[in-house]
PDB file of C-alpha atoms in Angstrom:
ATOM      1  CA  UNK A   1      40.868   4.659  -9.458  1.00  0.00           C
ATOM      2  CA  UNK A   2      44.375   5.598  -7.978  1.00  0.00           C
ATOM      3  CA  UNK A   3      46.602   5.344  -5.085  1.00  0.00           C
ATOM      4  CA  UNK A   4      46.192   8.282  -2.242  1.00  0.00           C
ATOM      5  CA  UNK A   5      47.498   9.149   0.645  1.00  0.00           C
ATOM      6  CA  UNK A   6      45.015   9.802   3.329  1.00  0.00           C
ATOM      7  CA  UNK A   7      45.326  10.452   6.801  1.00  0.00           C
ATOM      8  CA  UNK A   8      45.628   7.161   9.541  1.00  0.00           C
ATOM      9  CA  UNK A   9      41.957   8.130  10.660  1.00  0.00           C
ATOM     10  CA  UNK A  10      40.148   7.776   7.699  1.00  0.00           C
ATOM     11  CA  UNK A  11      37.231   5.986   6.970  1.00  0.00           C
ATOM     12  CA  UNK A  12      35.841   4.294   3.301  1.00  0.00           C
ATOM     13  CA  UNK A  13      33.595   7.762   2.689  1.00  0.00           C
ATOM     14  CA  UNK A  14      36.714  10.185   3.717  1.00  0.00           C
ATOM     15  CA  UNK A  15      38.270   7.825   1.090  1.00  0.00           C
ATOM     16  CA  UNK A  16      35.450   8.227  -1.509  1.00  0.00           C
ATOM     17  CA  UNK A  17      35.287  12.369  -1.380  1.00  0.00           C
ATOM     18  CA  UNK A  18      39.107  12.417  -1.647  1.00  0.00           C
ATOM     19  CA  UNK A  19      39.116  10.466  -4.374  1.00  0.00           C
ATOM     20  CA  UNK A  20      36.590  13.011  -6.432  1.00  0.00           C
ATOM     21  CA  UNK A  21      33.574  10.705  -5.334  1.00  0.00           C
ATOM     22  CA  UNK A  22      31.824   7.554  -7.709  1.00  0.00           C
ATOM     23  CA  UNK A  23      30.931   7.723 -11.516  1.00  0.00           C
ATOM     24  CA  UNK A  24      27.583   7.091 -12.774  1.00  0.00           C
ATOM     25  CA  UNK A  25      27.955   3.383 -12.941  1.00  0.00           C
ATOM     26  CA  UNK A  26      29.486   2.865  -9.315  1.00  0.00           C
ATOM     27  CA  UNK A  27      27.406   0.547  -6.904  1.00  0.00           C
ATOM     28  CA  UNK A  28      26.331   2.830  -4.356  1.00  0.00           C
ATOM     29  CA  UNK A  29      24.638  -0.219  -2.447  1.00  0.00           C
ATOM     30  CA  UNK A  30      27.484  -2.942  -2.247  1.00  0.00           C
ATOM     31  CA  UNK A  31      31.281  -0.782  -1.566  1.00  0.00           C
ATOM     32  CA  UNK A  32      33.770  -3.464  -0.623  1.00  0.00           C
ATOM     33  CA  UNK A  33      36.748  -2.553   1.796  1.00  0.00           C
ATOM     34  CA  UNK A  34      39.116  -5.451   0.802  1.00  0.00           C
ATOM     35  CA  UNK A  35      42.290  -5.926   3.120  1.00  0.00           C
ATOM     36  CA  UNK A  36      45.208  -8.816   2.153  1.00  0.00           C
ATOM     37  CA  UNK A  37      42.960  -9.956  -0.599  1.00  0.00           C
ATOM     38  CA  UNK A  38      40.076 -10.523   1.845  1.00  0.00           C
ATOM     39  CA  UNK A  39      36.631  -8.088   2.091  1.00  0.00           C
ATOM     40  CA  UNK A  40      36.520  -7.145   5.683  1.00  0.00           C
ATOM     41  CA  UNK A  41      33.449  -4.491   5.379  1.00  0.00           C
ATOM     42  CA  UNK A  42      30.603  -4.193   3.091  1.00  0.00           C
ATOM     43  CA  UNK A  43      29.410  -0.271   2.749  1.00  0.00           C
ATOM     44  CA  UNK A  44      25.786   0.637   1.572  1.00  0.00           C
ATOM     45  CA  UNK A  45      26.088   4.152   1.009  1.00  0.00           C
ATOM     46  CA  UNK A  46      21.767   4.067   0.791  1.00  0.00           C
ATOM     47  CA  UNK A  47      22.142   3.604   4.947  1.00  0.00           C
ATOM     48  CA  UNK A  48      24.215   6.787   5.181  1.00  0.00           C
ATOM     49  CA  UNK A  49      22.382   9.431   2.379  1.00  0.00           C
ATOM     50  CA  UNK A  50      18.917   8.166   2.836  1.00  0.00           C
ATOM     51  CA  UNK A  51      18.764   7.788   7.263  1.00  0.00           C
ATOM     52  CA  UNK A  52      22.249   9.091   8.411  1.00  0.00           C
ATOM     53  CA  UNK A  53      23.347   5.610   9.016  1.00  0.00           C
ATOM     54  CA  UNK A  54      27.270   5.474   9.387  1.00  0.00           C
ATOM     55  CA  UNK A  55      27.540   2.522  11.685  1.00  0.00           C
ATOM     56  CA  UNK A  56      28.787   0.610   8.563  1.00  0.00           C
ATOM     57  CA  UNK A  57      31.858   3.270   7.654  1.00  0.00           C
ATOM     58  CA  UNK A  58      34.883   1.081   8.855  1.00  0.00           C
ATOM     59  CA  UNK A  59      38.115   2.798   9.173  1.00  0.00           C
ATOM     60  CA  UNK A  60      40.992   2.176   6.428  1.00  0.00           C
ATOM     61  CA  UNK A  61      44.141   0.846   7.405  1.00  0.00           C
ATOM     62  CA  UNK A  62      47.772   0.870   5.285  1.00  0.00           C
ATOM     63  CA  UNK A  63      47.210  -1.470   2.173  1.00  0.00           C
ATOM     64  CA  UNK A  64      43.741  -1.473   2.390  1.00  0.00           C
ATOM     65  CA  UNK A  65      41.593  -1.344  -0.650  1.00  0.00           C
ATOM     66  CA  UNK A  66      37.940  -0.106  -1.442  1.00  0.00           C
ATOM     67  CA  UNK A  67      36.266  -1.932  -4.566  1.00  0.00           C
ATOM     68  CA  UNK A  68      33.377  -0.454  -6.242  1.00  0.00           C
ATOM     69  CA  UNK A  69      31.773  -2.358  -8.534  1.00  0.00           C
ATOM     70  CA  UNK A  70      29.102  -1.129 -11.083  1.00  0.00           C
ATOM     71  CA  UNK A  71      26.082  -0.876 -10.097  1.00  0.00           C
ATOM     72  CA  UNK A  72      23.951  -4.397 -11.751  1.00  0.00           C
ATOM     73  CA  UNK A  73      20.353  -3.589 -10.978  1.00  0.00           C
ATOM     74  CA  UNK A  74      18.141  -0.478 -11.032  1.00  0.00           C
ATOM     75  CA  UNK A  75      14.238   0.517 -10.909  1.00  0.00           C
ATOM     76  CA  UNK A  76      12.962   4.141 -11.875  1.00  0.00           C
ATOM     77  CA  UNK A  77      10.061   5.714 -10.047  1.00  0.00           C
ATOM     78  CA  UNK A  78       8.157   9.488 -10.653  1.00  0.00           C
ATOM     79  CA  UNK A  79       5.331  10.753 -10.170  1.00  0.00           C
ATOM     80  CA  UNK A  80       3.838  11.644  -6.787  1.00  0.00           C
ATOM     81  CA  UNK A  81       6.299  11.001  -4.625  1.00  0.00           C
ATOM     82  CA  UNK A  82       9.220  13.003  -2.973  1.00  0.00           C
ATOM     83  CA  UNK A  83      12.236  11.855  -4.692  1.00  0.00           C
ATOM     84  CA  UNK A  84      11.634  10.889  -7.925  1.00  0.00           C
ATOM     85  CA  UNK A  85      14.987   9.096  -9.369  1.00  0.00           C
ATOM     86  CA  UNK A  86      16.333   5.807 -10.510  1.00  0.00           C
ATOM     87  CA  UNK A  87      17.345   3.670  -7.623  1.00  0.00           C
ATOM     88  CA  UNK A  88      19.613   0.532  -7.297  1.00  0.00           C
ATOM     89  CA  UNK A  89      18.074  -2.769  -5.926  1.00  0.00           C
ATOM     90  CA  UNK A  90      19.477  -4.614  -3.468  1.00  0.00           C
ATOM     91  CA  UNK A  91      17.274  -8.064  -3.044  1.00  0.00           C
ATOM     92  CA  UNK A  92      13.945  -7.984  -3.792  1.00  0.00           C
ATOM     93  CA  UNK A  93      11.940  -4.873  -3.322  1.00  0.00           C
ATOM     94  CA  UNK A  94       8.622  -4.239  -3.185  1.00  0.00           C
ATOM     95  CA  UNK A  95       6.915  -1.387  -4.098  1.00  0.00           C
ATOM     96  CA  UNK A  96       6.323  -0.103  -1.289  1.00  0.00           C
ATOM     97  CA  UNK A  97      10.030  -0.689  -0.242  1.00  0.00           C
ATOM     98  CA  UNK A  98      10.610   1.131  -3.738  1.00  0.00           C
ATOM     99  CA  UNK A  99       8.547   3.987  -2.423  1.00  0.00           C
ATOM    100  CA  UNK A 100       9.928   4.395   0.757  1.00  0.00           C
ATOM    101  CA  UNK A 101      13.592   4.368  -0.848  1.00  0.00           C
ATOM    102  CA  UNK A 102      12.356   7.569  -2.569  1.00  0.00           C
ATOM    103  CA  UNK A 103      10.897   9.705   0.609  1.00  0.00           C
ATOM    104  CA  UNK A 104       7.338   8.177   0.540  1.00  0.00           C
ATOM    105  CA  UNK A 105       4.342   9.385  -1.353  1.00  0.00           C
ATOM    106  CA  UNK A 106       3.288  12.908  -1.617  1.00  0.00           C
ATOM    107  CA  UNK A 107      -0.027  14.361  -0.346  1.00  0.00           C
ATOM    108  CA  UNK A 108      -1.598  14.745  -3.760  1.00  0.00           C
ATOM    109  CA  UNK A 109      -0.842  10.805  -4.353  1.00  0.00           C
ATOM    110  CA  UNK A 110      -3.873   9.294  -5.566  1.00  0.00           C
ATOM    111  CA  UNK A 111      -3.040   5.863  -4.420  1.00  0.00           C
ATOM    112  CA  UNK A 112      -5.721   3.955  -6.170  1.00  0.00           C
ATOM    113  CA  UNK A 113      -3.778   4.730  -9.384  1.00  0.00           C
ATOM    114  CA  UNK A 114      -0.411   3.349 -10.133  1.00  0.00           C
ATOM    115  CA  UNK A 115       1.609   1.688 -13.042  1.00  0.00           C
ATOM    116  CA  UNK A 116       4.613  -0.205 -13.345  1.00  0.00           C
ATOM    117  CA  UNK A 117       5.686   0.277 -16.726  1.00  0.00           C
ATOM    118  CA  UNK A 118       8.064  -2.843 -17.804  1.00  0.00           C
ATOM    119  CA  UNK A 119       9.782  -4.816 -20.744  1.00  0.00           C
ATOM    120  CA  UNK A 120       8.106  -8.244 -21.248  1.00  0.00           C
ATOM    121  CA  UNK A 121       9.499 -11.722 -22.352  1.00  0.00           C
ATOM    122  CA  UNK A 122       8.781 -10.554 -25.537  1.00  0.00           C
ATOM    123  CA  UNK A 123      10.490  -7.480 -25.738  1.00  0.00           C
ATOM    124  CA  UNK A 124       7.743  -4.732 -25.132  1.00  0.00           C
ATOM    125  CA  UNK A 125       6.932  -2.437 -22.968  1.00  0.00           C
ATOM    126  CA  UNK A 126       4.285  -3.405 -20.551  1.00  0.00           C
ATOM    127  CA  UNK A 127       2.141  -2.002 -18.310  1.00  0.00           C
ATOM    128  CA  UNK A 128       0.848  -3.318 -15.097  1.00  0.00           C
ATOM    129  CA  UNK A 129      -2.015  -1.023 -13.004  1.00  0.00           C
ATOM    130  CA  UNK A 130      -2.042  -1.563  -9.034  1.00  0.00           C
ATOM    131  CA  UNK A 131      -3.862  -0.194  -6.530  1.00  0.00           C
ATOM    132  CA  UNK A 132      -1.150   1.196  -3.415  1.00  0.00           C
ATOM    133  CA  UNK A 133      -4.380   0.897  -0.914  1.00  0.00           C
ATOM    134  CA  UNK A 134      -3.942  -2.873  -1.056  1.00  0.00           C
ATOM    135  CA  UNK A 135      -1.494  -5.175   0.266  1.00  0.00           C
ATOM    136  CA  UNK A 136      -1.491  -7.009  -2.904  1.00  0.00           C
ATOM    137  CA  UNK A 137      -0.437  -3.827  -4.598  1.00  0.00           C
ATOM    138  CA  UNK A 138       1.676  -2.626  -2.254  1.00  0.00           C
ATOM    139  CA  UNK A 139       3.710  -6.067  -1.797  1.00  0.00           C
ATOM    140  CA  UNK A 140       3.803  -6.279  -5.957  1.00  0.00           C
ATOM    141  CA  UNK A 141       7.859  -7.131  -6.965  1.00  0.00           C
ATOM    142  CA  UNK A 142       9.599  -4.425  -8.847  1.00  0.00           C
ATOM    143  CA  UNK A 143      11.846  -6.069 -11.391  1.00  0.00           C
ATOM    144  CA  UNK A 144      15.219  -4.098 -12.419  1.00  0.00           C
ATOM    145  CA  UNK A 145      14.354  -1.724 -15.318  1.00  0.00           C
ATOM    146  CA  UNK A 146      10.670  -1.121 -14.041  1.00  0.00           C
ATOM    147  CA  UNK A 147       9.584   2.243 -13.884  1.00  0.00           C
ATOM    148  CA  UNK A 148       6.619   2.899 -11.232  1.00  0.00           C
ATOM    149  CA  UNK A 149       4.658   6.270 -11.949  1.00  0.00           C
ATOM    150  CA  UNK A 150       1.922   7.702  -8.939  1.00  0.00           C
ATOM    151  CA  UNK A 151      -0.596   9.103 -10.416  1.00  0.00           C
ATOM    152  CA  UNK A 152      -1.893  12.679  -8.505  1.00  0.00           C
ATOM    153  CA  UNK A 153      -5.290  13.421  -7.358  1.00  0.00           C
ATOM    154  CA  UNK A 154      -7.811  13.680  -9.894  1.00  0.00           C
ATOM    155  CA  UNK A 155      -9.176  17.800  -9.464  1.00  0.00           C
ATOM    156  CA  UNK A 156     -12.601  15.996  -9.514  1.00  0.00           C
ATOM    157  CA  UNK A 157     -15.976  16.211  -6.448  1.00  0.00           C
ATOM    158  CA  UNK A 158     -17.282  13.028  -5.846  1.00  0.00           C
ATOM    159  CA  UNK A 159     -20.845  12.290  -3.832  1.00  0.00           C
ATOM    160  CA  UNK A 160     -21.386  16.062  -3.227  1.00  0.00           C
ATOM    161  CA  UNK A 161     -24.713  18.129  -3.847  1.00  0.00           C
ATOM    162  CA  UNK A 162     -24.325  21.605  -5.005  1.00  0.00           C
ATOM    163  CA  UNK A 163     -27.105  24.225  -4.883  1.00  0.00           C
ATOM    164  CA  UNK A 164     -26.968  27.444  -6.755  1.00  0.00           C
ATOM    165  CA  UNK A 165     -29.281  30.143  -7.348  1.00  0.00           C
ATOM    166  CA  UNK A 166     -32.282  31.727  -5.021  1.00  0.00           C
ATOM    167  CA  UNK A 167     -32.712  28.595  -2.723  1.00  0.00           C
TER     168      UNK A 167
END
C-alpha cells in the first residue's frame, strides 16, 4: 500500500510490479481501478498469466486508485495434472473448469479415478470419488476449500494374453 509516482502511460499491472507486486492474500481475480470514488475497471489477473489476455489492463490516470482486496474463495488441486496449486474461484466452477485453470490433465491421468477431498456440515473431512470420463463427473461443483487429486495410471495389463516358454 503507498502512494507512487509512475509514469502518465501506465497501466494497473505497470502499477502492481512497481509497487513490489501482491501478498499472499491479494485477490488476483477481482483488482479494482477506482477513480473519484467510483470503480471504472475490474482486472482479473487469471486472463493475463493463464492466456496472455491484457485487453482488461486499463490505463491509470492522476488520482486514480487500484484496490485489491483479499482473496475470499480458493480450491486446491494435485495430482495428474500440469499445474498443481491452489486456485481462487470466481463463480461457480466445475471441475473441469478447475482443471483447465491448472493446464489440463496430464498423459498419465487415469481419469476414471478422482477425489474431491472436502469438509462436511459436520466438520470432517470428506471424500467424494468421480469419474472425469463422465459429464456428471466432469460438471461436479467444486466448493471453496476442496481439494481435487487425479489419480495416475495404474502400471497394470488388462485383457492381454501372454505366452512364454517353447511355444
Amino acid at each position: 500500500p503507498g502512494t507512487y509516482t509512475i509514469s502518465a502511460l501506465s497501466t494497473i499491472t505497470n502499477a502492481l510490479f512497481l509497487s513490489g507486486g501482491l501478498s499472499d492474500i491479494a485477490s488476483l481475480r477481482n483488482l479494482q481501478l477506482k477513480r473519484a470514488g467510483n470503480v471504472v475497471a475490474q482486472l482479473d489477473l487469471y486472463d493475463l498469466l493463464l492466456y496472455g489476455d491484457t485487453s482488461a489492463d486499463a490505463q491509470l490516470q492522476s488520482g486514480d486508485t487500484l484496490y485489491i482486496p483479499t482473496v475470499k474463495q480458493t480450491a486446491s488441486i494435485d495430482g495428474e495434472i500440469r499445474r498443481p496449486a491452489i486456485y481462487e474461484l470466481k463463480g461457480s466452477v466445475t471441475v473441469q473448469q478447475l482443471i483447465e485453470l491448472s493446464g489440463g490433465l496430464k498423459p498419465t491421468a487415469y481419469r476414471k479415478s478422482a477425489r474431491i477431498h472436502r469438509i462436511t456440515d459436520s466438520g470432517f473431512m470428506g471424500v467424494i470419488d468421480i469419474d472425469l470420463t463422465t459429464s456428471k463427473g466432469k460438471k461436479t461443483l467444486i466448493k471453496s476449500g476442496d481439494l481435487l487429486v487425479i489419480d495416475s495410471a495404474v502400471q497394470q495389463q488388462e485383457m492381454i494374453v501372454t505366452l512364454s516358454g517353447h511355444v
